Amino acid sequence: MGLLPPLFLDAVVAVGEINAEGKKAFFGTGFYYGLRTGDPVPEGQPGKYQLFLITNRHVAERIGDTALIRFNSLDRESWVEFPIATRAPTGWPVFVAHPDPEVDVAATTLSTAMLEKNGLHPAFFQNDGQAATLLEMKDVLGVSDGDGIYVLGFPLGLVGDTRNTVIVRGGVVARLRDTYSSNSKTFLVDANVFPGNSGGPVILRPEGLAIPGTKHQLSSVLIGIVYGYVPYAENAYSLNPLQPRITFIENSGLGWVHTVDAINETIAYLKDKQDEWGGRKPVVAVAPEDPPSTK
């Protein structure tokens, strides 16, 4: 029994950097997201999509001069790594974050031509049919508190050896009704989220059972991007005098998630900024001295 399409696993990307000593370090997660372009196509026919790399703002801000992106190409048996300059030759940044500083989402465009030139075919989430906005979650899918979810990513930098081996954590939607009522861009999941998970996709889990008055969840769809966990703090006190001496911070097991709406808004803002900077050309390019590498 499979509840996660294999393409969803391959769409997840390990995000890191090449540090000043030339060493590789992976500390975050991202995923490829495709925005359909042009007119709709007949069912079963491939459509055209503009590709974006999505991650968290705080992950993008941690990267130095050179980002390192590691992913699985659909036609290769091992992972592929791309070094990416974090600033374009013109000086403007490659990653652009959501205009609201409280929204922890960043995006950059991907050059499909560049990928094809290097014989690479990454998997990606299609915005139409494989992703659900908040309105679609509420009115079409009927997602509610307690529905099952998966969080995909690379906690603790565990990226795998031969291929990118995504770690799948299960959980449930913990609090969503207040998001519906306030049209907030965030909701809570009950799933273990650790450093390295930041920027990973959150997937709705299909369910075969449903009580009367609720909807069956018949397919896996992207419903958000995880950006952190809710910490639990506890103080250790000295008895004489009675005052806190040490604070222990623990993971509560609850994770914060931004909706797909925040992803779409970040992409729209990215396109606007690219217009200001002289056109909507894809900005991700392999450094000339560092061609794609595979293991």
Short mmCIF file of C-alpha atoms in Angstrom, two decimals:
data_model
loop_
_atom_site.label_atom_id
_atom_site.label_comp_id
_atom_site.label_asym_id
_atom_site.label_seq_id
_atom_site.Cartn_x
_atom_site.Cartn_y
_atom_site.Cartn_z
CA MET A 1 0.00 0.00 0.00
CA GLY A 2 1.43 3.36 -1.01
CA LEU A 3 0.08 6.69 0.19
CA LEU A 4 2.87 8.95 -1.07
CA PRO A 5 3.57 9.26 -4.81
CA PRO A 6 7.29 8.55 -5.44
CA LEU A 7 7.50 11.77 -7.44
CA PHE A 8 6.69 13.72 -4.27
CA LEU A 9 9.72 12.20 -2.56
CA ASP A 10 11.98 13.05 -5.49
CA ALA A 11 10.69 16.64 -5.60
CA VAL A 12 12.26 17.33 -2.19
CA VAL A 13 15.68 19.00 -2.23
CA ALA A 14 18.50 19.17 0.32
CA VAL A 15 19.67 22.78 0.78
CA GLY A 16 23.07 23.73 2.10
CA GLU A 17 26.21 25.62 1.22
CA ILE A 18 29.87 25.34 0.38
CA ASN A 19 31.60 27.09 3.27
CA ALA A 20 34.79 29.14 3.25
CA GLU A 21 36.87 25.96 3.71
CA GLY A 22 35.25 24.39 0.65
CA LYS A 23 33.32 21.85 2.71
CA LYS A 24 29.71 20.89 2.02
CA ALA A 25 27.07 21.29 4.73
CA PHE A 26 23.34 20.62 4.39
CA PHE A 27 21.11 22.33 6.94
CA GLY A 28 17.72 22.80 5.30
CA THR A 29 15.09 21.41 2.97
CA GLY A 30 13.38 22.76 -0.11
CA PHE A 31 11.23 21.44 -2.92
CA TYR A 32 10.54 22.02 -6.59
CA TYR A 33 7.20 23.62 -7.39
CA GLY A 34 5.76 24.00 -10.88
CA LEU A 35 3.42 26.83 -11.87
CA ARG A 36 1.41 25.95 -14.97
CA THR A 37 1.90 28.29 -17.89
CA GLY A 38 -0.31 28.70 -20.93
CA ASP A 39 -3.72 27.22 -21.57
CA PRO A 40 -5.02 24.02 -19.94
CA VAL A 41 -4.13 20.80 -21.76
CA PRO A 42 -6.26 17.67 -22.27
CA GLU A 43 -6.34 15.27 -19.37
CA GLY A 44 -3.41 12.88 -19.44
CA GLN A 45 -1.27 15.19 -21.57
CA PRO A 46 1.85 16.84 -20.14
CA GLY A 47 1.55 20.54 -19.50
CA LYS A 48 4.14 23.29 -19.40
CA TYR A 49 5.29 24.57 -16.03
CA GLN A 50 7.62 27.26 -14.80
CA LEU A 51 9.76 25.73 -12.08
CA PHE A 52 10.63 27.28 -8.74
CA LEU A 53 12.75 26.20 -5.81
CA ILE A 54 10.89 26.84 -2.55
CA THR A 55 12.41 26.93 0.94
CA ASN A 56 12.22 29.00 4.12
CA ARG A 57 13.39 32.58 4.40
CA HIS A 58 15.63 31.68 7.33
CA VAL A 59 17.22 28.83 5.35
CA ALA A 60 17.99 31.12 2.39
CA GLU A 61 19.38 33.79 4.71
CA ARG A 62 21.76 31.29 6.30
CA ILE A 63 23.45 30.52 2.98
CA GLY A 64 26.68 32.36 2.26
CA ASP A 65 27.97 33.16 -1.22
CA THR A 66 27.28 29.73 -2.73
CA ALA A 67 24.21 27.60 -2.15
CA LEU A 68 24.41 23.86 -2.67
CA ILE A 69 21.29 22.15 -3.99
CA ARG A 70 21.13 18.34 -3.99
CA PHE A 71 18.27 16.44 -5.62
CA ASN A 72 17.29 13.30 -7.48
CA SER A 73 16.97 13.51 -11.25
CA LEU A 74 14.29 11.17 -12.59
CA ASP A 75 16.62 9.66 -15.16
CA ARG A 76 19.64 9.02 -12.93
CA GLU A 77 20.37 6.51 -10.20
CA SER A 78 22.35 8.87 -7.97
CA TRP A 79 21.90 12.33 -6.59
CA VAL A 80 22.87 15.53 -8.43
CA GLU A 81 24.42 18.59 -6.83
CA PHE A 82 24.28 22.15 -8.13
CA PRO A 83 26.33 25.00 -6.69
CA ILE A 84 24.40 28.27 -7.08
CA ALA A 85 25.69 31.79 -6.57
CA THR A 86 23.29 33.50 -4.14
CA ARG A 87 23.61 36.82 -5.95
CA ALA A 88 23.22 37.34 -9.68
CA PRO A 89 26.00 39.09 -11.63
CA THR A 90 23.86 42.23 -11.59
CA GLY A 91 23.96 42.22 -7.79
CA TRP A 92 20.37 41.38 -6.92
CA PRO A 93 19.64 38.31 -4.80
CA VAL A 94 18.78 34.95 -6.31
CA PHE A 95 16.42 33.96 -3.48
CA VAL A 96 13.53 36.35 -2.85
CA ALA A 97 11.46 36.13 0.32
CA HIS A 98 7.78 36.91 0.90
CA PRO A 99 7.20 40.67 1.29
CA ASP A 100 5.73 40.11 4.77
CA PRO A 101 8.70 39.55 7.12
CA GLU A 102 6.48 37.32 9.27
CA VAL A 103 6.07 34.84 6.40
CA ASP A 104 9.02 32.45 6.40
CA VAL A 105 9.02 31.51 2.70
CA ALA A 106 11.60 32.20 -0.02
CA ALA A 107 11.72 31.22 -3.69
CA THR A 108 13.87 31.38 -6.77
CA THR A 109 13.25 30.51 -10.40
CA LEU A 110 14.79 27.54 -12.14
CA SER A 111 16.03 27.55 -15.71
CA THR A 112 14.30 24.60 -17.35
CA ALA A 113 16.56 25.01 -20.39
CA MET A 114 19.63 24.83 -18.19
CA LEU A 115 18.39 21.65 -16.52
CA GLU A 116 17.53 20.01 -19.85
CA LYS A 117 20.89 21.05 -21.31
CA ASN A 118 22.54 19.07 -18.53
CA GLY A 119 20.21 16.11 -19.02
CA LEU A 120 18.37 16.65 -15.73
CA HIS A 121 14.67 16.12 -15.13
CA PRO A 122 13.67 16.96 -11.55
CA ALA A 123 10.32 15.97 -10.11
CA PHE A 124 8.11 18.81 -8.88
CA PHE A 125 4.75 19.55 -7.29
CA GLN A 126 2.27 20.83 -9.86
CA ASN A 127 0.35 23.83 -8.60
CA ASP A 128 -2.82 22.56 -10.31
CA GLY A 129 -3.94 19.22 -8.99
CA GLN A 130 -1.05 18.45 -6.62
CA ALA A 131 -1.31 21.46 -4.30
CA ALA A 132 -4.21 22.98 -2.39
CA THR A 133 -4.67 26.57 -1.25
CA LEU A 134 -6.43 27.37 2.02
CA LEU A 135 -9.75 27.90 0.23
CA GLU A 136 -9.38 24.58 -1.58
CA MET A 137 -8.48 22.85 1.67
CA LYS A 138 -11.68 24.16 3.22
CA ASP A 139 -14.26 24.06 0.42
CA VAL A 140 -12.99 21.34 -1.93
CA LEU A 141 -11.06 18.85 0.20
CA GLY A 142 -12.75 19.52 3.52
CA VAL A 143 -9.49 19.23 5.47
CA SER A 144 -10.12 19.40 9.20
CA ASP A 145 -8.35 19.06 12.53
CA GLY A 146 -7.10 15.51 13.02
CA ASP A 147 -6.57 14.68 9.35
CA GLY A 148 -3.35 12.83 8.64
CA ILE A 149 -0.28 14.49 7.14
CA TYR A 150 3.31 13.74 6.20
CA VAL A 151 6.26 16.07 6.72
CA LEU A 152 9.09 15.43 4.25
CA GLY A 153 12.64 16.61 4.71
CA PHE A 154 16.20 16.11 5.84
CA PRO A 155 16.31 16.54 9.63
CA LEU A 156 19.81 16.85 11.11
CA GLY A 157 21.28 16.93 7.60
CA LEU A 158 20.57 13.23 6.99
CA VAL A 159 20.54 13.32 3.20
CA GLY A 160 21.43 9.73 2.34
CA ASP A 161 24.33 8.19 0.47
CA THR A 162 23.56 6.98 -3.06
CA ARG A 163 20.39 9.04 -3.54
CA ASN A 164 18.60 11.79 -1.69
CA THR A 165 16.65 9.68 0.79
CA VAL A 166 13.92 11.85 2.20
CA ILE A 167 12.85 11.19 5.78
CA VAL A 168 9.08 10.94 6.12
CA ARG A 169 7.50 11.91 9.45
CA GLY A 170 3.84 11.21 10.05
CA GLY A 171 1.38 13.30 12.03
CA VAL A 172 -1.96 15.05 11.99
CA VAL A 173 -3.35 18.51 11.45
CA ALA A 174 -3.36 19.85 15.00
CA ARG A 175 -5.12 23.21 14.67
CA LEU A 176 -6.75 24.52 11.52
CA ARG A 177 -10.22 25.86 12.33
CA ASP A 178 -8.87 29.20 13.54
CA THR A 179 -6.85 29.45 10.33
CA TYR A 180 -10.05 29.04 8.32
CA SER A 181 -11.88 31.68 10.35
CA SER A 182 -9.09 34.25 10.25
CA ASN A 183 -7.66 33.40 6.81
CA SER A 184 -4.26 33.12 8.45
CA LYS A 185 -1.33 31.80 6.41
CA THR A 186 -0.22 29.42 9.17
CA PHE A 187 -1.54 26.34 10.95
CA LEU A 188 -0.21 23.76 13.39
CA VAL A 189 0.60 20.10 12.83
CA ASP A 190 1.34 17.44 15.40
CA ALA A 191 4.55 16.06 13.89
CA ASN A 192 8.16 15.97 15.00
CA VAL A 193 10.06 18.77 13.27
CA PHE A 194 13.79 19.15 13.88
CA PRO A 195 16.61 21.33 12.51
CA GLY A 196 17.02 20.43 8.84
CA ASN A 197 13.27 19.94 8.31
CA SER A 198 12.86 23.68 7.67
CA GLY A 199 11.50 24.30 4.19
CA GLY A 200 10.07 20.81 3.74
CA PRO A 201 6.66 20.15 2.17
CA VAL A 202 3.65 19.07 4.21
CA ILE A 203 1.47 16.52 2.43
CA LEU A 204 -2.15 15.62 3.14
CA ARG A 205 -2.48 11.87 3.72
CA PRO A 206 -5.25 9.95 1.92
CA GLU A 207 -7.76 8.28 4.22
CA GLY A 208 -10.17 5.47 3.37
CA LEU A 209 -12.53 6.20 6.26
CA ALA A 210 -14.60 9.24 7.11
CA ILE A 211 -17.47 9.89 9.51
CA PRO A 212 -20.79 11.24 8.20
CA GLY A 213 -20.65 14.93 7.40
CA THR A 214 -16.95 14.89 6.49
CA LYS A 215 -15.10 14.21 3.26
CA HIS A 216 -12.83 11.35 2.28
CA GLN A 217 -9.26 12.41 1.55
CA LEU A 218 -8.73 10.53 -1.68
CA SER A 219 -5.33 11.81 -2.80
CA SER A 220 -2.01 13.12 -1.57
CA VAL A 221 -1.63 16.86 -2.11
CA LEU A 222 0.77 19.57 -0.97
CA ILE A 223 -0.88 21.73 1.68
CA GLY A 224 2.01 23.75 3.05
CA ILE A 225 5.64 24.26 3.99
CA VAL A 226 6.99 23.64 7.48
CA TYR A 227 9.09 26.40 9.02
CA GLY A 228 9.70 25.52 12.65
CA TYR A 229 8.59 23.76 15.80
CA VAL A 230 6.91 25.08 18.92
CA PRO A 231 9.47 25.03 21.74
CA TYR A 232 8.72 24.10 25.32
CA ALA A 233 10.82 25.89 27.96
CA GLU A 234 11.32 24.72 31.52
CA ASN A 235 13.46 26.40 34.18
CA ALA A 236 15.67 24.71 36.75
CA TYR A 237 15.67 26.70 40.00
CA SER A 238 18.28 27.29 42.68
CA LEU A 239 16.80 26.83 46.17
CA ASN A 240 18.88 29.53 47.81
CA PRO A 241 18.03 32.06 46.57
CA LEU A 242 14.98 30.84 44.66
CA GLN A 243 15.71 31.92 41.11
CA PRO A 244 15.97 30.27 37.70
CA ARG A 245 19.51 29.13 36.93
CA ILE A 246 19.15 27.01 33.77
CA THR A 247 16.49 26.97 31.07
CA PHE A 248 15.87 23.75 29.18
CA ILE A 249 14.34 24.10 25.70
CA GLU A 250 12.57 21.05 24.32
CA ASN A 251 10.58 20.22 21.23
CA SER A 252 6.85 20.17 22.00
CA GLY A 253 6.11 17.95 19.00
CA LEU A 254 4.05 20.70 17.32
CA GLY A 255 5.19 22.26 14.05
CA TRP A 256 4.31 25.52 12.31
CA VAL A 257 3.25 25.38 8.66
CA HIS A 258 2.68 28.10 6.06
CA THR A 259 -0.10 27.45 3.55
CA VAL A 260 0.31 27.06 -0.21
CA ASP A 261 -1.13 30.59 -0.45
CA ALA A 262 2.10 31.92 1.09
CA ILE A 263 4.11 29.99 -1.52
CA ASN A 264 2.05 31.42 -4.40
CA GLU A 265 2.33 34.95 -2.98
CA THR A 266 6.10 34.60 -2.69
CA ILE A 267 6.32 33.50 -6.33
CA ALA A 268 4.14 36.46 -7.43
CA TYR A 269 6.40 38.82 -5.48
CA LEU A 270 9.50 37.22 -7.01
CA LYS A 271 8.11 37.80 -10.50
CA ASP A 272 7.37 41.45 -9.65
CA LYS A 273 10.92 41.96 -8.41
CA GLN A 274 12.35 40.33 -11.52
CA ASP A 275 10.30 42.75 -13.61
CA GLU A 276 11.93 45.62 -11.71
CA TRP A 277 15.36 44.06 -12.26
CA GLY A 278 14.93 43.77 -16.00
CA GLY A 279 12.77 40.82 -16.95
CA ARG A 280 11.45 37.50 -15.79
CA LYS A 281 14.45 35.47 -16.87
CA PRO A 282 15.29 32.43 -14.73
CA VAL A 283 18.03 33.44 -12.34
CA VAL A 284 19.44 30.12 -11.19
CA ALA A 285 22.56 29.14 -13.10
CA VAL A 286 25.36 26.71 -12.44
CA ALA A 287 28.63 28.46 -11.71
CA PRO A 288 30.74 28.09 -14.88
CA GLU A 289 33.66 26.63 -12.96
CA ASP A 290 31.45 24.16 -11.10
CA PRO A 291 29.39 21.96 -13.45
CA PRO A 292 26.73 19.62 -12.00
CA SER A 293 28.23 16.75 -10.07
CA THR A 294 26.86 13.32 -9.35
CA LYS A 295 27.96 10.56 -7.08
#
